[in-house]
PDB file of C-alpha atoms in Angstrom:
ATOM      1  CA  GLN A   1       5.917   8.654  15.753  1.00 79.00           C
ATOM      2  CA  VAL A   2       5.623   5.968  13.103  1.00 91.00           C
ATOM      3  CA  GLU A   3       7.002   6.200   9.587  1.00 94.00           C
ATOM      4  CA  LEU A   4       5.849   4.249   6.547  1.00 96.00           C
ATOM      5  CA  VAL A   5       8.429   3.886   3.784  1.00 96.00           C
ATOM      6  CA  GLU A   6       7.491   2.533   0.353  1.00 96.00           C
ATOM      7  CA  SER A   7       9.882   0.959  -2.117  1.00 96.00           C
ATOM      8  CA  GLY A   8       9.783  -0.988  -5.360  1.00 97.00           C
ATOM      9  CA  GLY A   9       8.256   1.556  -7.713  1.00 97.00           C
ATOM     10  CA  GLY A  10       9.714   2.315 -11.106  1.00 97.00           C
ATOM     11  CA  LEU A  11       9.246   2.131 -14.849  1.00 98.00           C
ATOM     12  CA  VAL A  12       7.952  -1.049 -16.448  1.00 98.00           C
ATOM     13  CA  GLN A  13       6.540  -2.044 -19.820  1.00 98.00           C
ATOM     14  CA  ALA A  14       2.908  -3.020 -20.224  1.00 98.00           C
ATOM     15  CA  GLY A  15       2.452  -6.652 -19.246  1.00 98.00           C
ATOM     16  CA  GLY A  16       5.322  -6.537 -16.794  1.00 98.00           C
ATOM     17  CA  SER A  17       5.388  -6.895 -13.024  1.00 98.00           C
ATOM     18  CA  LEU A  18       6.476  -4.935  -9.974  1.00 98.00           C
ATOM     19  CA  ARG A  19       6.392  -5.640  -6.268  1.00 98.00           C
ATOM     20  CA  LEU A  20       5.879  -2.748  -3.882  1.00 98.00           C
ATOM     21  CA  SER A  21       6.918  -2.924  -0.243  1.00 98.00           C
ATOM     22  CA  CYS A  22       5.921  -0.747   2.690  1.00 97.00           C
ATOM     23  CA  ALA A  23       7.740  -1.055   5.997  1.00 96.00           C
ATOM     24  CA  ALA A  24       6.616   0.582   9.232  1.00 95.00           C
ATOM     25  CA  SER A  25       9.218   1.781  11.707  1.00 93.00           C
ATOM     26  CA  GLY A  26       9.355   3.808  14.901  1.00 88.00           C
ATOM     27  CA  SER A  27       8.578   3.427  18.576  1.00 82.00           C
ATOM     28  CA  SER A  28       6.521   0.640  20.094  1.00 84.00           C
ATOM     29  CA  PHE A  29       3.408   0.067  18.004  1.00 90.00           C
ATOM     30  CA  SER A  30       1.099  -2.528  16.532  1.00 92.00           C
ATOM     31  CA  ILE A  31      -0.540  -2.485  13.112  1.00 94.00           C
ATOM     32  CA  ASP A  32      -4.193  -3.154  12.420  1.00 95.00           C
ATOM     33  CA  ALA A  33      -5.334  -2.817   8.802  1.00 97.00           C
ATOM     34  CA  MET A  34      -2.976  -1.901   5.969  1.00 97.00           C
ATOM     35  CA  ALA A  35      -3.760  -0.792   2.442  1.00 98.00           C
ATOM     36  CA  TRP A  36      -2.422   0.511  -0.845  1.00 98.00           C
ATOM     37  CA  TYR A  37      -3.913   3.551  -2.557  1.00 98.00           C
ATOM     38  CA  ARG A  38      -2.976   5.232  -5.803  1.00 98.00           C
ATOM     39  CA  GLN A  39      -3.455   8.649  -7.337  1.00 98.00           C
ATOM     40  CA  ALA A  40      -2.986   9.630 -10.957  1.00 97.00           C
ATOM     41  CA  PRO A  41      -2.592  13.298 -11.979  1.00 92.00           C
ATOM     42  CA  GLY A  42      -5.909  15.134 -11.876  1.00 93.00           C
ATOM     43  CA  LYS A  43      -7.743  12.186 -10.333  1.00 96.00           C
ATOM     44  CA  GLN A  44      -9.007  11.223  -6.896  1.00 97.00           C
ATOM     45  CA  ARG A  45      -6.940   8.974  -4.703  1.00 97.00           C
ATOM     46  CA  GLU A  46      -8.450   5.495  -4.840  1.00 98.00           C
ATOM     47  CA  LEU A  47      -8.167   2.330  -2.803  1.00 98.00           C
ATOM     48  CA  VAL A  48      -6.265  -0.366  -4.671  1.00 98.00           C
ATOM     49  CA  ALA A  49      -6.141  -3.138  -2.085  1.00 98.00           C
ATOM     50  CA  GLY A  50      -6.560  -3.598   1.644  1.00 98.00           C
ATOM     51  CA  ILE A  51      -5.719  -6.272   4.183  1.00 98.00           C
ATOM     52  CA  THR A  52      -6.921  -6.654   7.763  1.00 96.00           C
ATOM     53  CA  SER A  53      -4.910  -7.818  10.739  1.00 92.00           C
ATOM     54  CA  GLY A  54      -6.506 -11.233  10.262  1.00 91.00           C
ATOM     55  CA  GLY A  55      -5.478 -11.462   6.621  1.00 94.00           C
ATOM     56  CA  SER A  56      -8.783 -10.698   4.895  1.00 97.00           C
ATOM     57  CA  THR A  57      -8.273  -8.831   1.616  1.00 98.00           C
ATOM     58  CA  ASN A  58     -10.235  -6.649  -0.754  1.00 98.00           C
ATOM     59  CA  TYR A  59      -9.377  -5.171  -4.151  1.00 98.00           C
ATOM     60  CA  ALA A  60     -10.550  -2.525  -6.538  1.00 98.00           C
ATOM     61  CA  ASP A  61     -12.387  -4.058  -9.485  1.00 98.00           C
ATOM     62  CA  SER A  62      -9.769  -2.683 -11.866  1.00 97.00           C
ATOM     63  CA  VAL A  63      -6.967  -4.759 -10.310  1.00 98.00           C
ATOM     64  CA  LYS A  64      -8.727  -7.981  -9.323  1.00 98.00           C
ATOM     65  CA  GLY A  65      -6.895 -10.992 -10.670  1.00 98.00           C
ATOM     66  CA  ARG A  66      -3.749  -8.976 -11.363  1.00 98.00           C
ATOM     67  CA  PHE A  67      -2.651  -7.560  -7.991  1.00 98.00           C
ATOM     68  CA  THR A  68      -2.094  -9.378  -4.701  1.00 98.00           C
ATOM     69  CA  ILE A  69      -1.721  -7.740  -1.298  1.00 98.00           C
ATOM     70  CA  SER A  70       0.028  -9.564   1.535  1.00 97.00           C
ATOM     71  CA  ARG A  71       1.662  -8.770   4.854  1.00 96.00           C
ATOM     72  CA  ASP A  72       4.452 -10.019   7.065  1.00 95.00           C
ATOM     73  CA  ASN A  73       3.557  -9.091  10.621  1.00 92.00           C
ATOM     74  CA  ALA A  74       6.974 -10.065  11.981  1.00 91.00           C
ATOM     75  CA  LYS A  75       8.559  -7.511   9.632  1.00 93.00           C
ATOM     76  CA  ASN A  76       5.808  -4.877   9.961  1.00 94.00           C
ATOM     77  CA  THR A  77       5.634  -4.874   6.190  1.00 96.00           C
ATOM     78  CA  VAL A  78       2.899  -4.974   3.566  1.00 97.00           C
ATOM     79  CA  TYR A  79       3.470  -5.922  -0.072  1.00 98.00           C
ATOM     80  CA  LEU A  80       1.652  -5.355  -3.329  1.00 98.00           C
ATOM     81  CA  GLN A  81       2.511  -7.767  -6.112  1.00 98.00           C
ATOM     82  CA  MET A  82       1.431  -6.211  -9.412  1.00 98.00           C
ATOM     83  CA  ASN A  83       1.269  -8.429 -12.489  1.00 98.00           C
ATOM     84  CA  SER A  84       0.036  -7.820 -16.039  1.00 98.00           C
ATOM     85  CA  LEU A  85       0.503  -4.094 -15.586  1.00 98.00           C
ATOM     86  CA  LYS A  86      -1.373  -1.695 -17.847  1.00 98.00           C
ATOM     87  CA  PRO A  87      -0.667   1.951 -18.726  1.00 97.00           C
ATOM     88  CA  GLU A  88      -3.743   2.952 -16.724  1.00 97.00           C
ATOM     89  CA  ASP A  89      -2.018   1.606 -13.611  1.00 98.00           C
ATOM     90  CA  THR A  90       0.403   4.530 -13.824  1.00 98.00           C
ATOM     91  CA  ALA A  91       0.109   6.541 -10.604  1.00 98.00           C
ATOM     92  CA  VAL A  92       1.761   7.402  -7.338  1.00 98.00           C
ATOM     93  CA  TYR A  93       1.124   4.504  -4.981  1.00 98.00           C
ATOM     94  CA  TYR A  94       0.703   5.232  -1.278  1.00 98.00           C
ATOM     95  CA  CYS A  95       0.910   2.902   1.679  1.00 98.00           C
ATOM     96  CA  ASN A  96      -1.660   3.406   4.431  1.00 97.00           C
ATOM     97  CA  ALA A  97      -1.914   1.814   7.863  1.00 97.00           C
ATOM     98  CA  ASP A  98      -4.027   1.955  10.999  1.00 96.00           C
ATOM     99  CA  ILE A  99      -1.538   1.790  13.852  1.00 95.00           C
ATOM    100  CA  ARG A 100      -1.902   1.641  17.612  1.00 93.00           C
ATOM    101  CA  GLY A 101       0.848   3.107  19.748  1.00 88.00           C
ATOM    102  CA  GLY A 102       1.714   4.825  22.976  1.00 83.00           C
ATOM    103  CA  ARG A 103       0.694   4.080  26.525  1.00 85.00           C
ATOM    104  CA  PHE A 104      -3.022   3.841  25.747  1.00 89.00           C
ATOM    105  CA  HIS A 105      -2.701   2.171  22.339  1.00 87.00           C
ATOM    106  CA  LEU A 106      -4.251   5.132  20.555  1.00 90.00           C
ATOM    107  CA  LEU A 107      -5.359   4.309  17.017  1.00 93.00           C
ATOM    108  CA  MET A 108      -3.915   6.578  14.343  1.00 94.00           C
ATOM    109  CA  ASN A 109      -3.852   6.485  10.566  1.00 96.00           C
ATOM    110  CA  TYR A 110      -0.561   6.941   8.705  1.00 96.00           C
ATOM    111  CA  TRP A 111       0.395   7.576   5.087  1.00 97.00           C
ATOM    112  CA  GLY A 112       3.658   6.889   3.338  1.00 97.00           C
ATOM    113  CA  GLN A 113       5.243   9.457   1.042  1.00 96.00           C
ATOM    114  CA  GLY A 114       4.347   7.527  -2.094  1.00 97.00           C
ATOM    115  CA  THR A 115       6.268   5.749  -4.815  1.00 97.00           C
ATOM    116  CA  GLN A 116       5.887   6.365  -8.543  1.00 98.00           C
ATOM    117  CA  VAL A 117       4.793   3.520 -10.796  1.00 98.00           C
ATOM    118  CA  THR A 118       4.947   4.202 -14.520  1.00 98.00           C
ATOM    119  CA  VAL A 119       3.749   1.661 -17.079  1.00 98.00           C
ATOM    120  CA  SER A 120       4.754   2.351 -20.659  1.00 97.00           C
ATOM    121  CA  SER A 121       2.827   1.192 -23.716  1.00 93.00           C
TER     122      SER A 121
END
């Protein structure tokens, strides 16, 4: 079993910044791609940013130029630096990872429990 734990969410004023962290823990495993998703009430969960094992990144159009995804493989951690936050960024943010584990390195997808980000106007 692998657990993803997010941290860094909270309340911030419009124009402010937050940095989210997601750390993977558990038995022997290796991480392929990692990503951040978000879901606002009554809306579909959407991809915010993703990063491959090689460091390639992609972003939703709504956050390009404002958010930066990065990873520290030694710490099994992915980060999301969020700058110039807007009220429409308010959502629950979820960490997601493709992880290989076990004897045969079976690929599985994991979700964190989510962390609330609220941006006030």
